Short mmCIF file of C-alpha atoms in Angstrom, two decimals:
data_model
loop_
_atom_site.label_atom_id
_atom_site.label_comp_id
_atom_site.label_asym_id
_atom_site.label_seq_id
_atom_site.Cartn_x
_atom_site.Cartn_y
_atom_site.Cartn_z
CA MET A 100 -19.20 -34.96 -17.77
CA ASN A 101 -18.94 -35.38 -14.37
CA ASN A 102 -15.23 -36.11 -14.30
CA ALA A 103 -14.61 -32.48 -16.08
CA ARG A 104 -16.57 -30.96 -13.06
CA TYR A 105 -14.44 -32.79 -10.58
CA THR A 106 -11.13 -31.69 -12.28
CA LYS A 107 -12.59 -27.88 -12.39
CA ASP A 108 -13.15 -28.17 -8.61
CA ALA A 109 -9.75 -29.41 -7.79
CA ALA A 110 -8.07 -26.57 -10.07
CA LEU A 111 -10.29 -23.91 -8.31
CA ILE A 112 -9.27 -25.31 -4.65
CA GLY A 113 -5.77 -25.24 -5.91
CA ILE A 114 -6.18 -21.80 -7.07
CA ALA A 115 -7.81 -20.64 -3.84
CA PHE A 116 -5.10 -21.95 -1.80
CA ALA A 117 -2.69 -20.73 -3.89
CA VAL A 118 -4.46 -17.25 -3.73
CA ILE A 119 -4.19 -17.40 0.45
CA VAL A 120 -0.24 -17.71 0.63
CA PHE A 121 -0.22 -15.13 -2.20
CA GLN A 122 -2.10 -13.03 -0.25
CA SER A 123 -0.03 -13.57 3.14
CA SER A 124 3.56 -13.60 1.61
CA VAL A 125 3.57 -11.07 -1.27
CA VAL A 126 0.27 -8.59 -0.89
CA SER A 127 0.67 -8.15 2.16
CA ARG A 128 4.57 -6.98 2.39
CA VAL A 129 4.14 -4.68 -0.24
CA ALA A 130 4.11 -1.09 1.52
CA TRP A 131 0.76 -0.34 -0.07
CA PRO A 132 -0.96 3.15 0.54
CA LEU A 133 -3.97 2.59 2.46
CA ASN A 134 -3.67 -1.11 3.30
CA GLY A 135 -4.04 -2.59 -0.26
CA PRO A 136 -6.26 -4.92 -2.10
CA ASN A 137 -7.49 -8.43 -0.53
CA PHE A 138 -7.26 -10.82 -3.45
CA ILE A 139 -9.08 -13.42 -1.15
CA PHE A 140 -12.07 -11.68 -1.68
CA LEU A 141 -11.64 -10.81 -5.42
CA LEU A 142 -11.85 -14.88 -6.06
CA PHE A 143 -14.24 -15.65 -3.39
CA ILE A 144 -17.08 -13.14 -4.07
CA PRO A 145 -17.03 -13.97 -7.62
CA TRP A 146 -16.72 -17.48 -7.26
CA VAL A 147 -19.43 -18.13 -4.80
CA LEU A 148 -21.75 -16.10 -6.74
CA SER A 149 -21.87 -18.73 -9.39
CA GLU A 150 -22.19 -21.62 -6.96
CA THR A 151 -25.21 -23.23 -5.26
CA PRO A 152 -25.87 -21.93 -1.81
CA PHE A 153 -24.72 -25.59 -0.69
CA ARG A 154 -21.38 -25.50 -2.47
CA ALA A 155 -20.90 -21.99 -1.61
CA ALA A 156 -21.11 -22.51 1.95
CA LEU A 157 -18.84 -25.22 2.00
CA ILE A 158 -16.24 -23.22 -0.09
CA GLY A 159 -16.77 -20.03 2.45
CA PHE A 160 -15.77 -22.72 5.24
CA LEU A 161 -13.15 -24.28 3.96
CA MET A 162 -11.36 -21.03 2.98
CA GLY A 163 -12.33 -19.40 6.02
CA ALA A 164 -10.86 -22.67 7.83
CA VAL A 165 -7.40 -22.29 6.10
CA ILE A 166 -7.24 -18.65 6.62
CA ASP A 167 -7.89 -19.17 10.06
CA LEU A 168 -5.40 -21.74 10.62
CA ALA A 169 -2.37 -21.09 8.16
CA PRO A 170 0.66 -19.54 9.54
CA PRO A 171 0.59 -16.28 10.57
CA GLY A 172 -3.17 -16.42 11.15
CA ASN A 173 -3.76 -15.35 14.82
CA GLY A 174 -7.56 -14.71 15.28
CA PRO A 175 -9.45 -17.77 17.20
CA ALA A 176 -10.12 -20.72 14.46
CA GLY A 177 -13.01 -20.53 13.11
CA GLN A 178 -13.78 -16.69 12.88
CA TRP A 179 -13.10 -16.48 9.19
CA ALA A 180 -14.75 -19.58 8.53
CA LEU A 181 -17.76 -18.61 9.87
CA VAL A 182 -18.08 -15.35 8.45
CA MET A 183 -17.27 -16.56 4.65
CA THR A 184 -19.62 -19.50 5.51
CA LEU A 185 -22.55 -17.07 6.00
CA ILE A 186 -21.65 -14.37 3.75
CA GLY A 187 -20.66 -16.99 0.80
CA PHE A 188 -24.05 -18.55 1.22
CA GLY A 189 -26.11 -15.38 1.57
CA LEU A 190 -24.51 -14.12 -1.68
CA ALA A 191 -25.12 -17.52 -3.62
CA THR A 192 -28.60 -17.72 -2.68
CA TYR A 193 -28.97 -13.90 -4.03
CA ALA A 194 -27.28 -14.69 -7.32
CA GLU A 195 -29.77 -17.88 -7.20
CA ARG A 196 -33.10 -15.96 -6.93
CA SER A 197 -31.70 -12.89 -9.59
CA ARG A 198 -30.43 -14.79 -12.76
CA ASP A 199 -29.30 -11.00 -14.63
CA LEU A 200 -26.73 -10.81 -12.05
CA VAL A 201 -23.76 -10.40 -14.65
CA GLN A 202 -25.50 -8.14 -17.01
CA SER A 203 -24.13 -5.14 -16.48
CA PRO A 204 -20.25 -4.74 -14.93
CA LEU A 205 -21.49 -1.92 -12.69
CA VAL A 206 -24.25 -4.20 -11.13
CA GLU A 207 -21.28 -7.03 -10.65
CA VAL A 208 -18.95 -4.78 -9.32
CA GLY A 209 -21.21 -2.89 -6.83
CA ILE A 210 -22.57 -6.30 -5.85
CA PHE A 211 -18.69 -7.30 -5.09
CA ALA A 212 -18.46 -4.25 -3.06
CA LEU A 213 -21.45 -5.08 -1.27
CA GLY A 214 -19.91 -8.59 -0.73
CA ALA A 215 -16.44 -7.35 0.43
CA LEU A 216 -18.30 -4.97 2.95
CA ALA A 217 -20.24 -7.90 4.21
CA LEU A 218 -17.28 -10.33 4.80
CA LEU A 219 -15.46 -7.11 6.57
CA LEU A 220 -18.13 -5.93 8.74
CA ALA A 221 -19.02 -9.06 9.83
CA TRP A 222 -15.29 -10.04 10.82
CA GLY A 223 -15.35 -7.12 12.64
CA ILE A 224 -18.67 -7.55 14.33
CA LEU A 225 -17.61 -11.05 15.36
CA GLY A 226 -14.65 -9.67 16.80
CA LEU A 227 -16.01 -7.47 18.88
CA MET A 228 -18.43 -10.14 20.15
CA VAL A 229 -15.24 -12.48 21.13
CA GLY A 230 -13.40 -9.61 22.52
CA ASP A 231 -10.74 -9.39 19.70
CA ASP A 232 -8.63 -6.64 20.34
CA ARG A 233 -7.98 -6.03 16.40
CA ALA A 234 -11.68 -5.05 15.53
CA SER A 235 -11.18 -1.68 16.82
CA ALA A 236 -12.53 1.79 15.68
CA LYS A 237 -9.68 2.24 13.67
CA TYR A 238 -10.47 -1.02 11.77
CA PHE A 239 -13.83 0.00 11.14
CA PHE A 240 -13.28 3.41 10.08
CA GLN A 241 -10.07 3.40 8.48
CA PHE A 242 -9.05 -0.31 7.68
CA ILE A 243 -12.45 -1.20 5.75
CA PRO A 244 -12.84 2.01 3.59
CA THR A 245 -9.71 2.07 2.45
CA SER A 246 -9.76 -1.91 1.80
CA LEU A 247 -13.09 -1.58 -0.14
CA LEU A 248 -11.44 1.26 -2.20
CA TRP A 249 -8.67 -1.02 -3.19
CA ASN A 250 -10.73 -3.85 -3.96
CA VAL A 251 -13.33 -1.99 -5.97
CA VAL A 252 -10.62 -0.53 -8.07
CA LEU A 253 -9.33 -3.67 -9.01
CA ALA A 254 -12.73 -5.47 -9.36
CA PRO A 255 -13.47 -4.43 -12.79
CA PHE A 256 -10.51 -6.32 -14.11
CA VAL A 257 -10.40 -9.04 -11.79
CA LEU A 258 -14.04 -10.28 -11.70
CA PRO A 259 -14.50 -10.89 -15.43
CA VAL A 260 -11.45 -13.11 -15.33
CA VAL A 261 -12.95 -15.34 -12.02
CA ARG A 262 -16.32 -15.49 -13.62
CA LYS A 263 -14.91 -16.87 -17.05
CA THR A 264 -13.23 -19.48 -14.87
CA THR A 265 -16.09 -20.46 -12.78
CA PHE A 266 -18.75 -19.63 -15.24
CA VAL A 267 -19.92 -23.57 -16.67
CA ARG A 268 -21.75 -24.01 -13.37
CA ARG A 269 -23.71 -20.98 -14.01
CA VAL A 270 -25.74 -22.58 -16.88
CA ARG A 271 -27.15 -25.00 -14.51
CA ARG A 272 -30.82 -24.63 -15.33
CA MET B 205 -35.15 -28.39 -6.11
CA ASN B 206 -36.62 -28.11 -2.33
CA ARG B 207 -34.21 -31.02 -1.40
CA ASP B 208 -31.32 -28.83 -2.68
CA ARG B 209 -32.46 -25.88 -0.75
CA ARG B 210 -33.04 -28.30 2.31
CA ARG B 211 -29.64 -29.70 1.90
CA ALA B 212 -27.93 -26.49 1.70
CA ARG B 213 -29.72 -24.90 4.82
CA LEU B 214 -28.50 -27.92 6.71
CA VAL B 215 -25.18 -27.99 5.81
CA LEU B 216 -25.05 -24.12 6.32
CA GLY B 217 -26.33 -24.71 10.16
CA VAL B 218 -23.85 -27.52 10.43
CA LEU B 219 -21.25 -25.45 9.22
CA ILE B 220 -21.99 -22.56 11.58
CA VAL B 221 -22.28 -24.73 14.38
CA ILE B 222 -18.64 -26.22 13.67
CA SER B 223 -16.89 -22.45 13.55
CA LEU B 224 -18.65 -21.23 16.67
CA LEU B 225 -17.19 -24.40 18.41
CA ALA B 226 -14.07 -24.34 17.13
CA ILE B 227 -13.94 -20.28 18.32
CA THR B 228 -15.16 -21.16 21.51
CA LEU B 229 -12.51 -23.99 22.15
CA ASP B 230 -9.76 -21.87 20.50
CA LEU B 231 -10.72 -18.65 23.08
CA ARG B 232 -10.38 -20.88 26.01
CA GLY B 233 -7.08 -21.35 25.38
CA GLY B 234 -5.06 -24.70 25.27
CA SER B 235 -3.98 -26.18 22.38
CA THR B 236 -7.01 -27.51 20.29
CA PHE B 237 -5.90 -26.62 17.26
CA SER B 238 -2.09 -26.39 17.54
CA GLY B 239 -2.53 -29.67 15.59
CA PRO B 240 -3.79 -28.60 12.59
CA ARG B 241 -2.07 -25.17 12.55
CA ASN B 242 1.09 -27.22 12.43
CA VAL B 243 0.14 -29.23 9.83
CA LEU B 244 -1.19 -26.60 7.77
CA SER B 245 1.97 -24.29 8.94
CA GLY B 246 4.34 -27.12 7.42
CA VAL B 247 2.56 -27.24 4.20
CA VAL B 248 2.23 -23.38 3.46
CA SER B 249 5.52 -22.08 5.37
CA PRO B 250 7.80 -23.91 2.44
CA VAL B 251 5.57 -22.26 -0.21
CA GLN B 252 5.59 -19.11 1.60
CA ARG B 253 9.31 -18.96 1.71
CA VAL B 254 9.69 -19.93 -2.06
CA ALA B 255 6.78 -17.39 -2.73
CA SER B 256 8.53 -14.69 -0.40
CA ASN B 257 11.78 -15.23 -1.96
CA VAL B 258 10.85 -15.28 -5.78
CA THR B 259 8.62 -12.51 -5.41
CA ARG B 260 10.38 -9.87 -3.51
CA PRO B 261 11.52 -8.11 -6.34
CA ILE B 262 7.93 -7.57 -7.61
CA GLY B 263 6.92 -6.60 -4.28
CA ARG B 264 9.57 -4.11 -3.93
CA PHE B 265 8.56 -2.64 -7.29
CA PHE B 266 5.08 -1.85 -6.40
CA SER B 267 6.34 -0.56 -2.81
CA ASP B 268 8.58 1.73 -4.86
CA LEU B 269 6.06 3.01 -7.27
CA THR B 270 4.19 4.26 -4.26
CA LYS B 271 6.82 6.94 -3.50
CA ILE B 272 8.03 7.64 -7.00
CA ASN B 273 8.97 11.15 -6.17
CA SER B 274 11.19 11.15 -3.33
CA ASN B 275 12.75 8.19 -4.97
CA ARG B 276 13.74 10.56 -8.01
CA GLU B 277 16.00 12.45 -5.88
CA LYS B 278 17.29 9.91 -3.94
CA ILE B 279 18.00 7.74 -7.20
CA ASN B 280 20.32 10.93 -8.45
CA LYS B 281 22.15 10.90 -5.09
CA LEU B 282 22.31 7.08 -5.08
CA THR B 283 23.72 7.04 -8.59
CA ALA B 284 26.66 9.22 -7.51
CA ASP B 285 27.22 7.00 -4.55
CA ASN B 286 26.78 3.90 -5.96
CA ARG B 287 29.84 4.93 -8.86
CA GLU B 288 31.92 5.73 -5.99
CA LEU B 289 31.26 2.69 -4.00
CA ARG B 290 31.18 0.08 -7.04
CA ALA B 291 34.92 1.38 -7.45
CA LYS B 292 35.97 0.52 -3.61
CA ARG B 293 33.85 -2.48 -3.03
CA VAL B 294 33.67 -5.63 -5.16
CA GLU B 295 31.56 -7.22 -2.76
CA ASP B 296 28.03 -8.63 -3.69
CA LYS B 297 25.86 -5.53 -1.88
CA ALA B 298 22.73 -7.49 -1.08
CA THR B 299 24.52 -10.11 0.91
CA SER B 300 26.66 -7.79 3.00
CA GLY B 301 23.67 -5.69 3.77
CA LYS B 302 21.89 -8.87 5.02
CA ALA B 303 25.03 -9.78 6.81
CA ASP B 304 25.02 -6.62 8.34
CA LEU B 305 21.77 -6.32 9.47
CA LEU B 306 22.20 -10.16 11.17
CA SER B 307 25.60 -9.04 12.44
CA GLN B 308 24.10 -6.04 14.10
CA THR B 309 21.13 -8.43 15.67
CA LEU B 310 23.52 -10.70 16.74
CA ASN B 311 25.78 -8.02 18.53
CA LEU B 312 22.81 -6.77 20.24
CA ALA B 313 22.29 -10.36 21.40
CA ALA B 314 26.02 -11.04 22.48
CA SER B 315 26.09 -7.54 24.28
CA GLY B 316 22.83 -8.33 26.26
CA GLY B 317 23.96 -12.03 26.74
CA TYR B 318 21.10 -13.24 25.13
CA ARG B 319 21.13 -17.16 23.19
CA VAL B 320 19.59 -16.36 20.07
CA VAL B 321 18.19 -18.32 16.96
CA PRO B 322 18.18 -15.89 13.98
CA ALA B 323 15.35 -16.08 11.39
CA GLN B 324 14.22 -14.47 8.05
CA ILE B 325 10.67 -13.04 7.77
CA ILE B 326 8.65 -15.34 5.09
CA SER B 327 5.33 -13.79 5.13
CA MET B 328 2.96 -11.12 7.38
CA SER B 329 -0.60 -11.11 7.97
CA GLN B 330 -2.96 -11.42 5.82
CA SER B 331 -4.92 -7.86 7.14
CA GLY B 332 -3.25 -4.91 7.38
CA PHE B 333 -4.39 -4.22 10.92
CA SER B 334 -3.56 -7.32 12.63
CA ARG B 335 0.37 -6.93 12.97
CA THR B 336 1.59 -11.02 13.12
CA ILE B 337 4.86 -12.01 10.80
CA GLY B 338 5.99 -15.67 9.83
CA ILE B 339 9.79 -16.25 10.26
CA ASP B 340 11.42 -19.48 8.80
CA ALA B 341 12.52 -20.79 12.20
CA GLY B 342 10.44 -22.96 14.47
CA SER B 343 10.57 -25.48 17.20
CA ASN B 344 13.05 -27.72 15.35
CA SER B 345 15.57 -24.97 16.21
CA GLY B 346 14.35 -24.54 20.10
CA ILE B 347 11.66 -21.78 19.32
CA LYS B 348 8.77 -21.88 21.59
CA PRO B 349 5.46 -19.59 22.19
CA ASP B 350 6.24 -16.84 24.40
CA MET B 351 9.94 -16.10 23.60
CA THR B 352 11.23 -12.47 22.75
CA VAL B 353 11.75 -11.54 19.26
CA ILE B 354 14.65 -8.86 18.55
CA ALA B 355 15.91 -7.29 15.54
CA ALA B 356 18.94 -4.83 14.96
CA GLY B 357 17.86 -1.97 17.19
CA GLY B 358 15.80 -3.53 19.73
CA LEU B 359 12.41 -5.51 20.52
CA VAL B 360 10.14 -6.61 17.37
CA GLY B 361 7.67 -8.69 19.54
CA ARG B 362 7.11 -12.24 20.79
CA VAL B 363 6.38 -15.64 19.57
CA VAL B 364 2.66 -16.84 19.83
CA SER B 365 3.00 -19.99 18.02
CA ALA B 366 5.64 -22.20 16.91
CA ALA B 367 5.17 -25.05 14.19
CA ALA B 368 8.49 -27.49 13.12
CA ASN B 369 10.04 -25.27 10.67
CA SER B 370 8.10 -21.83 10.92
CA ALA B 371 6.99 -19.61 13.93
CA THR B 372 4.67 -16.58 14.08
CA VAL B 373 5.13 -13.72 15.98
CA LEU B 374 3.15 -11.22 17.31
CA VAL B 375 4.42 -7.66 16.66
CA ILE B 376 4.94 -4.75 18.86
CA THR B 377 2.72 -2.44 17.16
CA ASP B 378 0.05 -4.72 17.11
CA GLU B 379 -3.37 -3.51 19.21
CA SER B 380 -3.19 -6.45 21.51
CA PHE B 381 0.56 -6.03 22.21
CA LYS B 382 1.91 -4.98 26.06
CA VAL B 383 5.41 -5.09 27.61
CA GLY B 384 6.29 -3.72 30.49
CA VAL B 385 9.22 -1.10 30.37
CA ARG B 386 11.49 0.99 32.45
CA LEU B 387 12.66 4.40 31.55
CA ALA B 388 16.42 4.55 30.93
CA GLY B 389 18.48 6.27 33.56
CA THR B 390 15.19 6.95 36.08
CA GLN B 391 14.29 3.50 36.10
CA ALA B 392 10.74 4.70 36.36
CA LEU B 393 8.13 1.97 35.28
CA GLY B 394 5.52 1.85 32.27
CA VAL B 395 3.94 -0.17 29.93
CA ILE B 396 3.72 0.03 26.22
CA SER B 397 1.04 -0.64 24.15
CA GLY B 398 0.65 -0.85 20.47
CA ARG B 399 -2.10 1.17 18.56
CA GLY B 400 -1.58 -0.63 14.94
CA SER B 401 0.16 2.04 13.32
CA GLY B 402 3.86 2.54 13.47
CA VAL B 403 3.82 4.27 17.06
CA LEU B 404 3.32 2.95 20.63
CA ASP B 405 1.51 4.30 23.29
CA LEU B 406 3.74 4.56 26.71
CA GLU B 407 1.54 4.75 30.29
CA LEU B 408 3.66 5.56 33.28
CA LEU B 409 2.44 4.25 36.46
CA ASP B 410 3.54 7.05 38.61
CA ALA B 411 2.03 10.17 37.82
CA GLN B 412 5.10 12.26 39.40
CA THR B 413 7.62 10.83 37.05
CA GLU B 414 9.52 13.45 34.90
CA VAL B 415 9.43 12.12 31.25
CA ARG B 416 10.62 14.28 28.14
CA ILE B 417 10.90 13.74 24.37
CA GLY B 418 13.92 11.77 23.54
CA ASP B 419 13.98 9.64 27.19
CA GLU B 420 14.69 5.81 26.05
CA LEU B 421 13.14 2.62 26.88
CA VAL B 422 14.05 -1.00 27.58
CA ALA B 423 11.96 -3.91 28.23
CA ARG B 424 11.75 -4.58 31.73
CA GLY B 425 11.48 -8.56 31.59
CA SER B 426 9.08 -10.95 32.97
CA VAL B 427 8.83 -13.24 35.56
CA GLY B 428 11.17 -16.18 34.40
CA ALA B 429 11.70 -14.23 31.32
CA LYS B 430 8.69 -15.02 29.49
CA PRO B 431 7.48 -13.55 27.30
CA PHE B 432 10.10 -10.90 27.78
CA VAL B 433 13.82 -11.17 28.48
CA PRO B 434 15.03 -7.75 30.40
CA GLY B 435 17.22 -5.21 28.88
CA VAL B 436 15.72 -5.28 25.15
CA PRO B 437 15.78 -1.71 23.83
CA VAL B 438 12.10 -0.97 22.96
CA GLY B 439 11.80 2.75 21.74
CA ARG B 440 12.21 6.46 22.19
CA VAL B 441 9.60 8.95 23.71
CA ILE B 442 8.96 11.24 20.49
CA SER B 443 5.54 13.16 22.59
CA VAL B 444 4.26 13.74 25.89
CA VAL B 445 0.55 13.79 26.45
CA GLN B 446 -0.21 16.16 29.21
CA THR B 447 -3.13 14.77 31.56
CA PRO B 448 -3.45 17.25 34.67
CA GLY B 449 -5.03 14.95 37.39
CA ALA B 450 -4.69 11.48 35.96
CA LEU B 451 -3.34 8.67 37.77
CA THR B 452 -0.83 7.82 35.07
CA ARG B 453 1.43 9.50 32.51
CA ILE B 454 0.73 9.15 28.75
CA ALA B 455 3.66 9.33 26.01
CA VAL B 456 4.02 8.65 22.50
CA VAL B 457 7.27 6.04 21.62
CA LYS B 458 8.67 5.38 18.36
CA PRO B 459 9.96 1.99 18.41
CA PHE B 460 13.90 1.58 17.53
CA VAL B 461 13.17 -1.07 15.25
CA ASN B 462 11.89 -0.17 11.78
CA LEU B 463 9.14 -2.62 11.27
CA ALA B 464 8.48 -1.33 7.61
CA THR B 465 11.88 -2.69 6.45
CA LEU B 466 12.39 -5.67 8.65
CA ASP B 467 13.76 -8.48 7.14
CA ILE B 468 15.96 -10.51 9.82
CA VAL B 469 15.04 -11.18 13.36
CA ALA B 470 16.50 -13.12 15.93
CA VAL B 471 14.45 -15.25 18.59
CA VAL B 472 15.84 -15.12 22.21
CA VAL B 473 16.08 -18.71 23.44
CA SER B 474 17.54 -18.09 26.60
CA PRO B 475 17.66 -15.12 28.59
CA PRO B 476 20.86 -13.29 30.07
CA LYS B 477 22.27 -14.57 33.41
CA THR B 478 21.83 -10.81 34.63
CA ASP B 479 19.94 -7.87 33.73
CA PRO B 480 21.69 -5.84 31.13
CA ARG B 481 20.11 -2.96 32.71
CA ASP B 482 20.52 0.23 30.10
CA SER B 483 23.71 -1.16 28.36
CA LEU B 484 21.83 -1.85 25.06
CA LEU B 485 20.57 1.23 24.10
CA PRO B 486 21.59 2.13 20.91
CA ARG B 487 24.12 5.50 21.72
CA PRO B 488 26.14 4.69 24.92
CA MET B 489 24.51 6.58 27.43
CA PRO B 490 26.85 10.06 28.02
CA THR B 491 29.19 9.14 30.66
CA PRO B 492 28.73 12.12 33.37
CA THR B 493 31.57 14.28 33.79
CA VAL B 494 32.03 15.06 37.52
CA THR B 495 33.70 18.68 37.64
CA VAL B 496 34.60 19.02 41.63
CA THR B 497 36.22 22.56 42.07
CA VAL B 498 37.49 22.65 45.59
CA THR B 499 37.95 26.03 46.81
CA ALA B 500 39.86 25.81 49.81
CA THR B 501 38.29 27.68 52.46
CA PRO B 502 39.52 27.11 56.18
CA GLN B 503 36.57 28.78 57.72
CA ALA B 504 33.65 26.43 56.33
CA VAL B 505 33.99 23.39 58.66
CA ALA B 506 29.96 23.04 59.11
CA SER B 507 29.64 20.59 56.04
CA PRO B 508 32.22 18.39 55.04
CA THR B 509 32.35 18.12 50.83
CA PRO B 510 32.03 14.56 49.97
CA SER B 511 35.16 13.34 47.61
CA PRO B 512 33.77 12.01 44.38
CA SER B 513 36.93 10.17 43.75
CA LYS B 514 38.90 7.77 45.62
CA SER B 515 42.68 8.01 44.99
#
């Protein structure tokens, strides 16, 4: 039982790493109209929704740290780590309290969109606080809406897959 | 249950503190995180390299999907062209294209007297708004932070960090990017800053300077040639903003390098011995043709006309 769980965790960490590399070396290189989707969010949000807050915070921190430190990351180390820890914890806490989360696909996509918005906004606000030039008006008013649009369009196809992969732990009690 | 919650809060607090500490340390400068960054770079870069090579056709496919209409016309024209070319050329097209790009880049470097290390782009930044690229050469090839990066045409950016076999380049269009430039010809000084889109902002330091659409800019070069070596072509003015009464003049500049199709770049590892001035601009400066009409007027002796040619 425990062994299966560790195997699954290892597999998920591998997948998360692969998705981060995939995002930077493939997705970012395609000339998407309107910025394009973020597969890191598409994995991260449904994943933490099926975890305990404790594990969600850890997952957020680790994924964020890899994004911060892996090339070609250029922001201050810890920026994504902080944002993803907080939002991961928040989402997992919310999911724990409302058990009927995946009752309707519409609700699921809605929560995903809110999660993605929270991540993008938190990154931008933190960027403003530490004086990062990239957290500009263009980021808030152009990048965030278009990025959300892409993610929401892809969400109905990707979320069920991620949910099925991480679902086992949802039936913890 | 309650214990779980307490444990979760505790770990949340600890992680927040670690993140904040990391941000603060990293923002203070210094190389606190170059260790972990280099280790991760060593792990990630080879994977990125492979992923980038394997998936390039897929990426191109999606890029093409986004402009199907304009491509259809192009396809018809290209099919005709292609038939002709295929008869003439047996060479592998992809390879020779890449070689062309490389040789253009190297030509620019050679005519400027820069010593360069060529590199291929293997990744671009996670988010569309921050413009950094990863390249497949690093400190093993002599690349260090604050080196100029060029491509066929002109300036691409500067190196911000270098691992053993990969490096990160901040691209000229990034909103935090700034470079001092000279207007070719008039030598007026200005500062270029990226604005997160395809064009750049030019601010001329002297409001009296005449600037026109089509004027070309070259990098002024920094003290000790770091981060910018002098003479690298930067871009061409495409519009001038009228700012009556302002202390500086503002213009919009299109970079010479097409950043959307960038594939091969070169990192300048040692600056030229002499400033190449304007000699690297894409087309040769029109050589001024001096036409002197000498009319013999024996009466006019008040002002001697300077003879432009020493025979």
